[in-house]
XYZ file of C-alpha atoms in Angstrom:
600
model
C -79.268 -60.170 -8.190
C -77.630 -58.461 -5.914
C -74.150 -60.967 -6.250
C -74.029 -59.753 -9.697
C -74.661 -56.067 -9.497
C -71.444 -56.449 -6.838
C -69.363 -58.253 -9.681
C -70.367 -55.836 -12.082
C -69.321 -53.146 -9.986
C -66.163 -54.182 -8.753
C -64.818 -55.400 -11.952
C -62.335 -53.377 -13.831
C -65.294 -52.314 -16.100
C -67.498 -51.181 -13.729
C -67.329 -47.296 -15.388
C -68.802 -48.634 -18.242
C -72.060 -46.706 -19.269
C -75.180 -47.868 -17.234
C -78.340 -45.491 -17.804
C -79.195 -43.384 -15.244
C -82.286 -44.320 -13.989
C -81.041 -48.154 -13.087
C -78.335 -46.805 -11.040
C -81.539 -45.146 -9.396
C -82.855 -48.731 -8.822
C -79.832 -50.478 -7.757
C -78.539 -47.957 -5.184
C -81.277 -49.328 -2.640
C -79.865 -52.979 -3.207
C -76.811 -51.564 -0.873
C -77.327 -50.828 2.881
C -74.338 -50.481 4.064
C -72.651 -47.481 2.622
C -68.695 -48.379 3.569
C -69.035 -50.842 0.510
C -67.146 -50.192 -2.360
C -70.041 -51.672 -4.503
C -72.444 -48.814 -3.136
C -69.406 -45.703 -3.448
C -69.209 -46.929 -7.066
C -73.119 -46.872 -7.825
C -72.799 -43.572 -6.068
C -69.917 -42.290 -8.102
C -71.442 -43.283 -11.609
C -74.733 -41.472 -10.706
C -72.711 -38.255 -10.138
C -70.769 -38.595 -13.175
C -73.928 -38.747 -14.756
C -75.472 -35.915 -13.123
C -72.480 -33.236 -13.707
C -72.534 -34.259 -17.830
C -76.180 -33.933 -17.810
C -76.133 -30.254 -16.165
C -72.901 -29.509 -18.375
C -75.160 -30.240 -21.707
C -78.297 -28.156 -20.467
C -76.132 -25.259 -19.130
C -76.658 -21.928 -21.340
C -77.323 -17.935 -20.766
C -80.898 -17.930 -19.040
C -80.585 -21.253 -16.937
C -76.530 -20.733 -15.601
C -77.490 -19.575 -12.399
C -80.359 -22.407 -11.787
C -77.568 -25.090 -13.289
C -74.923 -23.724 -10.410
C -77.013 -24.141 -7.578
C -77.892 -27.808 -8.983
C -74.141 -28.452 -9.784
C -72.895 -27.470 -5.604
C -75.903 -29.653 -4.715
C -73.624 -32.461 -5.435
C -70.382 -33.272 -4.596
C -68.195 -31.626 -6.832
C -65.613 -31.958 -4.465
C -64.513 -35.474 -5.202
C -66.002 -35.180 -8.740
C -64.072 -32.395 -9.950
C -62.197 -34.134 -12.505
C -65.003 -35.364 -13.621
C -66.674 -31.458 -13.573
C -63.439 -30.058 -15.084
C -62.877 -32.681 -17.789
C -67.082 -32.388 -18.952
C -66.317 -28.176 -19.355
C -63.224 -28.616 -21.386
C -64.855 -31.338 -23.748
C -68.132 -29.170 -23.665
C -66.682 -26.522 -24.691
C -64.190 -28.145 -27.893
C -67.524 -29.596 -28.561
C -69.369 -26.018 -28.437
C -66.695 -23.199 -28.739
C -69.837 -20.469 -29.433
C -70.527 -21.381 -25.420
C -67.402 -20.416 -24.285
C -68.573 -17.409 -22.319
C -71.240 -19.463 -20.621
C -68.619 -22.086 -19.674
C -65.934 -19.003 -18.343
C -68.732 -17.954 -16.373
C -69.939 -21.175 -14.626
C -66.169 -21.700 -13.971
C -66.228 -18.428 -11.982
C -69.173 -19.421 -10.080
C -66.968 -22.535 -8.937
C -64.401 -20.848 -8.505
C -65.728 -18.143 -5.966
C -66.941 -21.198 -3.725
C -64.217 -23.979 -4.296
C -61.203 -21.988 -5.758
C -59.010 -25.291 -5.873
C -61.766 -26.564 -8.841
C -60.884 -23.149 -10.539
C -57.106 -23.719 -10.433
C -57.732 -27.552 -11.833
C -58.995 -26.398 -14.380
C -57.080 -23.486 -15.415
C -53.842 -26.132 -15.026
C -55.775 -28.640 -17.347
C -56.309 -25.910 -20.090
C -52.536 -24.562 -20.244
C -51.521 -28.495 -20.395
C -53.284 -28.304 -23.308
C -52.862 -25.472 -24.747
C -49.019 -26.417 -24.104
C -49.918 -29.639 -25.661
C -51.687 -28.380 -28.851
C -48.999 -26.182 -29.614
C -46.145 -28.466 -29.320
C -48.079 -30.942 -31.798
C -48.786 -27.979 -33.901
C -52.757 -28.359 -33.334
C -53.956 -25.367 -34.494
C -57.615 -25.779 -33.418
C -56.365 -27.246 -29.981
C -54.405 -24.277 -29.123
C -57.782 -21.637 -30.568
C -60.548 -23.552 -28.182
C -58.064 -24.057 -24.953
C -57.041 -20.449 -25.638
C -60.146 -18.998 -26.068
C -61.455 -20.364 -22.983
C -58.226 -19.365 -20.995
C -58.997 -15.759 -22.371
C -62.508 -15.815 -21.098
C -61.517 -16.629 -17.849
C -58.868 -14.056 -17.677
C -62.101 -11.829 -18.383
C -63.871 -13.523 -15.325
C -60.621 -12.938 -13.189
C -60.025 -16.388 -12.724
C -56.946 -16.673 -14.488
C -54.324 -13.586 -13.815
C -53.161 -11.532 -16.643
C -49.562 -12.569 -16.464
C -50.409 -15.866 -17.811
C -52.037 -14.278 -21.064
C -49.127 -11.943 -21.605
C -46.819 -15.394 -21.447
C -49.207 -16.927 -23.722
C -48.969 -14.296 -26.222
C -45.204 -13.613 -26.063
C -44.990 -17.146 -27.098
C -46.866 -17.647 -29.782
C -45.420 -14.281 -31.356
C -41.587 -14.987 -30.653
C -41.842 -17.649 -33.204
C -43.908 -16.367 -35.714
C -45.653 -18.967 -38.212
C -49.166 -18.323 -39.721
C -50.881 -20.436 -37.188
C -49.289 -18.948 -34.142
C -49.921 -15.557 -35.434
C -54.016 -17.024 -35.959
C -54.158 -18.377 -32.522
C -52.533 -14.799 -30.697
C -54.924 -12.935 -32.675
C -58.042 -15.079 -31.949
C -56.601 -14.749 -28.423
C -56.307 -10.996 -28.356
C -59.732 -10.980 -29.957
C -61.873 -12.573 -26.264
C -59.275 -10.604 -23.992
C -57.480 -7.027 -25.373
C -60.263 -5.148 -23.393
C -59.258 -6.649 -20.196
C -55.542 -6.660 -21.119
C -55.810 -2.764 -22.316
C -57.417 -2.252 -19.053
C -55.125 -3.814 -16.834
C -51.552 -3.102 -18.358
C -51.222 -0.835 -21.774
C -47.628 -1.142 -21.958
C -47.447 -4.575 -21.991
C -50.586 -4.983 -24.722
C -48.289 -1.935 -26.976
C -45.414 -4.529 -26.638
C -46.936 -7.389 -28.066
C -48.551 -4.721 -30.795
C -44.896 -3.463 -31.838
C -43.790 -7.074 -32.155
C -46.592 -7.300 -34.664
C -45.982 -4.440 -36.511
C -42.311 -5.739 -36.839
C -44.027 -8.840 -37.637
C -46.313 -7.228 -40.671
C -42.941 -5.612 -42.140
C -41.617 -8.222 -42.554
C -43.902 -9.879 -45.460
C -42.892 -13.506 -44.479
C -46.340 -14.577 -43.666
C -49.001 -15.566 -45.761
C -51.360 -12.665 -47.202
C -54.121 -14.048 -45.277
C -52.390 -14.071 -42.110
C -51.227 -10.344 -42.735
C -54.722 -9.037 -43.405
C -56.092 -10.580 -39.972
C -52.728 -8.492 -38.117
C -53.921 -5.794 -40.226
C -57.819 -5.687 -38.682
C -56.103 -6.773 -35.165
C -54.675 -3.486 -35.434
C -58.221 -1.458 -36.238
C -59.766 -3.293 -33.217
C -56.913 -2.327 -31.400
C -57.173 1.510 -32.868
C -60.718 1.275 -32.130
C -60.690 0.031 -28.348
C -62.088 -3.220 -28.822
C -65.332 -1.486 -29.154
C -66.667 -4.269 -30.590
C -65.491 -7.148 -28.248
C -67.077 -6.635 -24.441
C -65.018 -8.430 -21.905
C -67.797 -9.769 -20.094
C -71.817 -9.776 -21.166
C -73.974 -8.546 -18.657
C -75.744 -11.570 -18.493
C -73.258 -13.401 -17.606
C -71.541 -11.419 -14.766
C -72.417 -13.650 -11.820
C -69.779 -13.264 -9.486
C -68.664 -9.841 -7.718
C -64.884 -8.352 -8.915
C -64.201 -8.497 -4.688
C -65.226 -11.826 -4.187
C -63.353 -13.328 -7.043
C -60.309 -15.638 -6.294
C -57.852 -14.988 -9.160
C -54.994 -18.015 -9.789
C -51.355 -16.957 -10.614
C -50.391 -19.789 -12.655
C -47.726 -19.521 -15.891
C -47.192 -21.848 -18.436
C -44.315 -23.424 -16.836
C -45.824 -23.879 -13.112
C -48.998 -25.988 -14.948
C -47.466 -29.121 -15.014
C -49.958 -31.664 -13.068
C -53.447 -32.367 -14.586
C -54.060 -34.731 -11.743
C -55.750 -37.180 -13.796
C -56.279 -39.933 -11.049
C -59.207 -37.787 -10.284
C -61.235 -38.858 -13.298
C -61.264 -42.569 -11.919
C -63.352 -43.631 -8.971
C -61.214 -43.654 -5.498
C -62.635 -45.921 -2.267
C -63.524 -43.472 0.436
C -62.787 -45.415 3.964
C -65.105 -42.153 5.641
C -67.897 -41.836 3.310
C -70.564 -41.004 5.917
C -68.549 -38.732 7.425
C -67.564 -36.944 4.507
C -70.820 -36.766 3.320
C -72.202 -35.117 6.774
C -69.442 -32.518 6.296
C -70.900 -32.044 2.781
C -73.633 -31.558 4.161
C -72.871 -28.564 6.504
C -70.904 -26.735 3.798
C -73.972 -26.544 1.313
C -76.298 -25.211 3.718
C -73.674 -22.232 4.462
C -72.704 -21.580 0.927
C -76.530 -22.340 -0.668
C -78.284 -20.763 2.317
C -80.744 -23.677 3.042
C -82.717 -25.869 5.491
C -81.533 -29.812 5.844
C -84.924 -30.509 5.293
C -84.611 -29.461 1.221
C -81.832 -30.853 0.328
C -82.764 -34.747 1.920
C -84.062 -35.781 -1.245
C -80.427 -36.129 -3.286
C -77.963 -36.398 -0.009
C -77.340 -39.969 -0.927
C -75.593 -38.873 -3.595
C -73.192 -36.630 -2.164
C -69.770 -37.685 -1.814
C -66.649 -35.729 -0.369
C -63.054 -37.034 -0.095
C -60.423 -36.910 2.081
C -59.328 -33.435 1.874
C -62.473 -31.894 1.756
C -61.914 -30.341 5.864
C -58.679 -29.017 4.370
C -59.958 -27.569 1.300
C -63.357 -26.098 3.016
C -61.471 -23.870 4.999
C -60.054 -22.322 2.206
C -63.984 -21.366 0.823
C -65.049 -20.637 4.899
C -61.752 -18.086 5.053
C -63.581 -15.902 2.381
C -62.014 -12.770 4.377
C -58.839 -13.997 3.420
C -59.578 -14.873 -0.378
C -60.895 -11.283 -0.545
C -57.761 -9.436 0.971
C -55.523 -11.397 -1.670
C -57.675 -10.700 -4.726
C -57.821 -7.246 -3.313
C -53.922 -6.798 -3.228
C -54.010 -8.283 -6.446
C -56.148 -5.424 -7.870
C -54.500 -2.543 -6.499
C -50.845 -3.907 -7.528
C -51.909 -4.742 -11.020
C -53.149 -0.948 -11.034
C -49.921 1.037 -9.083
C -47.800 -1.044 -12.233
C -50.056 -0.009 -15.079
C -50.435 4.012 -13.786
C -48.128 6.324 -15.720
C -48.194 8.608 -12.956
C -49.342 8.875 -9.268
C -52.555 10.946 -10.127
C -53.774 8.870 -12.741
C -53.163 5.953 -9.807
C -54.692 7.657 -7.444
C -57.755 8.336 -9.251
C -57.890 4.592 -10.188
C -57.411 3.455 -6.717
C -60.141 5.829 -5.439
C -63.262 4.454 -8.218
C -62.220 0.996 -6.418
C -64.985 2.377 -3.401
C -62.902 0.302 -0.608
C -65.399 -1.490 2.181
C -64.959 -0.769 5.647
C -61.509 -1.866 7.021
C -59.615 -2.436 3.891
C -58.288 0.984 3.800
C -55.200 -0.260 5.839
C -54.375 -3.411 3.158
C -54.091 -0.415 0.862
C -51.734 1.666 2.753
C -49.961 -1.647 3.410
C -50.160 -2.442 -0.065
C -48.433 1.441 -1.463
C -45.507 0.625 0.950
C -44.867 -2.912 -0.297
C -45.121 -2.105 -3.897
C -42.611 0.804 -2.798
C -39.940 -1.638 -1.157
C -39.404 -3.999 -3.718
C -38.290 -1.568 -5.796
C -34.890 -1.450 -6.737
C -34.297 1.798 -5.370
C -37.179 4.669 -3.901
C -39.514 5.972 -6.232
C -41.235 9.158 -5.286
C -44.450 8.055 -7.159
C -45.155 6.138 -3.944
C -44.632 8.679 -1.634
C -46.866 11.023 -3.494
C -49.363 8.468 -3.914
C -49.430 8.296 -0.269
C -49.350 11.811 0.359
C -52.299 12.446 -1.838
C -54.360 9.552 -0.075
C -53.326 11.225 3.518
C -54.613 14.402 2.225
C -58.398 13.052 1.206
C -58.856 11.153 4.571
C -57.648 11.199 8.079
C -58.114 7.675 7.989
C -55.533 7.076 5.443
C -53.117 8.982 7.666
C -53.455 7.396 11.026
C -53.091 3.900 9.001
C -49.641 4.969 7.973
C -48.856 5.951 11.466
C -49.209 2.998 12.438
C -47.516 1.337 9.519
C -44.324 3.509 10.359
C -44.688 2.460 13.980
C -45.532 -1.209 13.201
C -42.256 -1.290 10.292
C -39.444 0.073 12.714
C -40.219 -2.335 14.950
C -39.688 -4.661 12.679
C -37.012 -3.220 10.261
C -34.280 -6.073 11.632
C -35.865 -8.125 8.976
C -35.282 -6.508 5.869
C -31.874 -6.116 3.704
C -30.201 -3.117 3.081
C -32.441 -2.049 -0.076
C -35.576 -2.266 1.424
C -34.374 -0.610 4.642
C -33.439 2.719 2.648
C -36.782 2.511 0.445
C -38.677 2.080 4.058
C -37.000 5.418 5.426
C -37.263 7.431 2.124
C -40.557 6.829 1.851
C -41.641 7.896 5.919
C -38.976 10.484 5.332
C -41.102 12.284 2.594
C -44.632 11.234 4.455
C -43.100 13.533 7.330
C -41.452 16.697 5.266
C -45.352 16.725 3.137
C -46.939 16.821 6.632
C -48.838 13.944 5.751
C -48.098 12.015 8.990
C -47.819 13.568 12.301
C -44.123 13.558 13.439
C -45.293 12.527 16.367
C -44.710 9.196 15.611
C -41.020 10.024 15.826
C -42.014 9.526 19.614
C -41.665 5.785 18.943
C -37.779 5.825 18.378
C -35.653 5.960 21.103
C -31.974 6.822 20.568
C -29.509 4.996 22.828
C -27.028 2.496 22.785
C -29.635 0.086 24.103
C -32.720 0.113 22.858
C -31.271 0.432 19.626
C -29.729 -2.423 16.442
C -27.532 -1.277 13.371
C -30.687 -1.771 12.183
C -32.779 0.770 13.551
C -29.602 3.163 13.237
C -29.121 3.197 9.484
C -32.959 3.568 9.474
C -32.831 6.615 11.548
C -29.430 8.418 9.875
C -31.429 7.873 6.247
C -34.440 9.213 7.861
C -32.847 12.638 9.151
C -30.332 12.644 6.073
C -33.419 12.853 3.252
C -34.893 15.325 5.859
C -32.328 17.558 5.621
C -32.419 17.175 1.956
C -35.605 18.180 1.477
C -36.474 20.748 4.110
C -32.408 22.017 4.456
C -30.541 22.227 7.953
C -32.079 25.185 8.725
C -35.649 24.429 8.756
C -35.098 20.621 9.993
C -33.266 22.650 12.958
C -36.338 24.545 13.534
C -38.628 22.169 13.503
C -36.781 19.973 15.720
C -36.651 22.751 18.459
C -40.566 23.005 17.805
C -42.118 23.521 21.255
C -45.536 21.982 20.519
C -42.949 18.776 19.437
C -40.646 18.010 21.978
C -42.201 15.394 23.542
C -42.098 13.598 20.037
C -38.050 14.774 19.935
C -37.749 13.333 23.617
C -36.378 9.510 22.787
C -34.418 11.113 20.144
C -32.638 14.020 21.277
C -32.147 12.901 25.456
C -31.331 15.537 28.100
C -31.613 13.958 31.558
C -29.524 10.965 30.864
C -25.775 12.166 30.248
C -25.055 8.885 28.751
C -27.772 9.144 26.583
C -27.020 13.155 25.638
C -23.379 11.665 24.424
C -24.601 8.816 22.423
C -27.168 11.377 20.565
C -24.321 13.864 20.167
C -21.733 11.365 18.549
C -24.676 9.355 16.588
C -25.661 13.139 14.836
C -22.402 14.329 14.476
C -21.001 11.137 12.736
C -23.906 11.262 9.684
C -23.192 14.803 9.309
C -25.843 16.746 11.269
C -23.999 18.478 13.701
C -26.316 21.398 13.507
C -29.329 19.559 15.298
C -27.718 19.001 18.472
C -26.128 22.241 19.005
C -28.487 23.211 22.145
C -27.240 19.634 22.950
C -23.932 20.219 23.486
C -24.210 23.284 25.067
C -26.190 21.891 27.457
C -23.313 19.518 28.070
C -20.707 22.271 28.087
C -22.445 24.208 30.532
C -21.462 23.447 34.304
C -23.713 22.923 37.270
C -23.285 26.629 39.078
C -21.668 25.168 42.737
C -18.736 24.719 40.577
C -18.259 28.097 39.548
C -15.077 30.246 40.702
C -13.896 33.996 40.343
C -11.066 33.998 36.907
C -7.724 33.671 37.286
C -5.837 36.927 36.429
C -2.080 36.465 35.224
C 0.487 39.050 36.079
C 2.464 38.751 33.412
C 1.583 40.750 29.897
C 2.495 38.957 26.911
C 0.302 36.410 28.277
C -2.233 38.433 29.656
C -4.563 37.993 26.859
C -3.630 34.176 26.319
C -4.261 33.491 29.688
C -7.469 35.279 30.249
C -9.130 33.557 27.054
C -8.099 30.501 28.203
C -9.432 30.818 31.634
C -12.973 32.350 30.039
C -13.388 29.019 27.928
C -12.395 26.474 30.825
C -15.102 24.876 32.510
C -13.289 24.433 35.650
C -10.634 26.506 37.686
C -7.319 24.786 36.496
C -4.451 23.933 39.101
C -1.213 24.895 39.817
C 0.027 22.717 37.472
C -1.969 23.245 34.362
C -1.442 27.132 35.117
C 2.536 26.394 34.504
C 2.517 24.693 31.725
C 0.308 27.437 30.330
C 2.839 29.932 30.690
C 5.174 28.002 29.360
C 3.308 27.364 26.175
C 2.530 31.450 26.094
C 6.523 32.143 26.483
C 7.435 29.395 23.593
C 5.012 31.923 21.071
C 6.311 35.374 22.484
C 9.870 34.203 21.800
C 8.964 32.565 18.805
C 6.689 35.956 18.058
C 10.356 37.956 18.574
C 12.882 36.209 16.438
C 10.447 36.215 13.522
C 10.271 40.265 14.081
C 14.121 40.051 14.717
C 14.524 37.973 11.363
C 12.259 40.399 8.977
C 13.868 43.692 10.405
C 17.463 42.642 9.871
C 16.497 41.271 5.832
C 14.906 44.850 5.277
C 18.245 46.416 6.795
C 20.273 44.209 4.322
C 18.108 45.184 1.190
C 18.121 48.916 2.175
C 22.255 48.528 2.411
C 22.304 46.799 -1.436
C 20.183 50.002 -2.748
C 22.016 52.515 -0.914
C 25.565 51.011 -2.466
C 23.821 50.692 -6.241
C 23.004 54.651 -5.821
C 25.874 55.310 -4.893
C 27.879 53.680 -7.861
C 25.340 55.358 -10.256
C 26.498 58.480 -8.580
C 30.229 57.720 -8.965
């Protein structure tokens, strides 16, 4: 008996259908589990288990059947899990939410089943409309919508979806995007409006143009009174069916040209050389993600199976911190790019009701979105500004941002670097950081790059901009300040004082470091010595003023060529006098002889 069960195991139709309950009676027949025979008994009962939870699954049992489904080992069967949802739901397209929802479940917990099956449904939704399958493209769409709604699949991918089935308009395509828009437009309307009024104008050009069949028109035509209405009538997710918190979701950014594997090998039974361990490993994981004793779950862990890269995988679900900070940044970019304005942003970004510790992704978050930006908005720094002014929090997080990026503005190009330094530079003119944290820069030759230089000059530059020379000036001389003004405006080292002097001169500041160079100008007082008086007085007052300015006595030397210089400009002084008294002498001749031939 037990020659034959091998043969009919290992034989290339040993996936043919054998009812569940004899697998039940033949597993025992196999006591040593490395045997291929016994991973393939073990693999048809847990293809038989997933389809029959797939087929019971509905709205009051889904959170029973996904406890039951993570009881076995959906790790190595999730081909088999993805492939019974897609054909469950082509079979049943009225149980579409139900299905969306169980795949978020999955998702939350193993987010590389979630992205399987999000790749398998664009392949064929990519397939369907290359063959021109019209109900194809509805059910794979359909379900893609739905798990946009779940935040499993990211909005971009919808946007992509529905740009190309409008492009290149024919009556089905138009059917499919609207059926589409139908599951999804709340989400979509929530998440970016200008986008959703694009693909709306394209079908408004669309409607003009009267190509398409009347049918076809009069569905665009009650697209557009949803639309006008707000979707009112088409919820993005039921309550019932909300299982999974918007935090702890794990949302995949995949387009419709990155979905090009559906990994199909997974489908097929695979020999596992460490099926015990595996299986222990399993083991562990289900107890941490199902909260249980060993003792009640001993009754099915035969069944279990894991594969290779289940340690590899399991640290991706254990690393929840992690999954949470990306779906986080996720949310708040999606909402800085759909705000028309900083208020409306800020407003958004304040309902999120942030836990403990994530305020500083979202400061770090405000100043990313702000560098990749072609050039500086100012919506960023007054969405900053505004989120310094409701918490102190908010504002010692950017402090240390501004600390944390110049130390580590050698890394980014030229752009970024000015978007960096507008965006502290307004931060410090609203008062919204301390500028106390200019006490981190330290102006010198040394402990400077070019870097760090261009950073500072565009720093001081939209300063003065904003606040003018005058009151930059003042605040730099700020008493209660000056220890934050120490590194960048140095007094004790002479070196230093030059380098500051040049370095504010050459971007056109001058006026900062005026107490600067006096400070240089002025001489220590052992070096002081009574004036020179010269005797001579042409160059009396020449001489004197030149003495008054000097900072040290000149020498014998220097004194000569002085009066030198002073008897080249009294001579030169004379022959212009000379020169303009003998012209008028000359012109007073010509009128006296012109009188006197009137006369005559």
């Amino acid at each position: 008996m037990e020659t034959k069960t091998v043969a009919i195991l290992t034989s290339r139709t040993g996936s043919a259908h054998i009812p569940h309950p004899k697998l039940k009676l033949m597993q025992p027949e196999f006591t040593d589990k490395i045997f291929t025979a016994y991973q393939k008994v073990a693999w048809e009962a847990l293809k038989k288990s997933i389809h029959g939870y797939i087929d019971k699954i509905n709205i009051s049992n889904i959170g029973i059947i996904t406890r039951e489904l993570l009881r076995e080992n959906i790790i190595r069967g999730r081909g088999l899990l993805t492939k019974s949802i897609i054909q469950a739901q082509v079979t049943s397209p009225t149980f579409t939410p139900v299905y969306a929802a169980l795949a978020a479940a999955i998702n939350a917990k193993f987010p590389n089943i979630g992205e399987l099956l999000l790749k398998r449904l664009v392949i064929q939704f990519k397939q369907g409309f290359k063959r021109n399958d019209k109900p194809l493209c509805i059910s794979s769409g359909t379900f893609i919508a739905h798990l946009v709604n779940q935040r499993v699949a990211d909005e971009i991918l919808a946007f992509e979806m529905l740009t190309l089935l409008v492009n290149a308009p024919t009556d089905d395509s138009i059917e499919v995007a609207i059926a589409f828009l139908k599951e999804c437009g709340t989400k979509l309307a929530k998440v970016s409006t200008k986008d959703l009024e694009a693909i709306f104008e394209m079908l408004r050009h669309i409607l003009h143009e009267g190509q398409l069949d009347k049918r076809v028109q009069y569905m665009i035509e009650v697209m557009f009174q949803i639309h006008k209405d707000g979707f009112k009538n088409h919820e993005t997710i039921p309550k019932e069916l909300t299982v999974i918190g918007e935090e702890d979701q794990f949302t995949h950014l995949i387009t419709l040209n990155k979905a090009i594997d559906s990994q199909d090998i997974l489908n097929v039974f695979i020999y596992d050389d460490k099926y015990v361990e595996n299986e222990e490993r399993y083991a562990e994981l289900m107890k941490s993600i199902l909260h249980i004793d060993g003792s009640s779950e001993s009754g099915d862990e035969d069944d279990d199976n894991f594969d290779e890269d289940t340690e590899e995988k399991s640290n991706v679900i254990v690393n929840s911190i992690n999954t949470n900070f990306t779906s986080l940044r996720r949310i708040i970019y999606l909402t800085i790019h759909s705000s028309l304005d900083f208020e409306e942003c800020a407003h958004k970004l304040m309902k999120m009701q942030l836990k403990p510790g994530q305020e500083m992704e979202l400061c770090h978050m405000i100043l990313d979105c702000c560098v990749v930006m072609r050039t500086y908005g100012k919506f960023f720094g007054l969405l900053a500004g505004r989120f310094c002014e409701r918490s102190k929090l908010y504002m010692t997080s950017f402090e240390k941002i501004f600390k944390n990026s110049y130390d580590t503005i050698h890394r980014l190009d030229i752009i970024k670097l000015h978007n960096v330094s507008k965006f502290f530079a307004h931060l410090l003119y609203s008062d919204s950081i301390s500028w106390c944290v200019l006490s981190n820069i330290k102006l010198n030759e040394q402990e400077t790059t070019s870097s760090t230089r261009i950073f500072i000059k565009i720093l001081f530059q939209e300063l003065s901009e904003y606040m003018g020379l005058t009151k930059l000036n003042a605040r730099v001389k700020d008493s209660m300040l000056q220890e934050a003004f120490e590194g960048l405006f140095p007094r004790n080292d002479p070196k230093k004082h030059r380098f500051a002097i040049n370095f504010f001169t050459s971007i056109g500041l001058g006026g900062l470091i005026d107490d600067l160079c006096e400070n240089l100008k002025t001489p220590p007082k052992s070096a002081q010595s009574p004036p020179i008086i010269s005797t001579e007085a042409e160059s009396s007052s020449s001489s004197s003023s030149f003495s008054s300015n000097n900072y040290d006595e000149p020498d014998d030397e220097e004194r000569k060529k002085q009066k030198r210089k002073s008897k080249k400009k009294s001579y030169k002084h004379r022959n212009v006098k000379q020169r303009k008294t003998e012209s008028s002498r000359r012109i007073e001749r010509q009128k006296t002889i012109k009188e006197e031939e009137e006369i005559q």
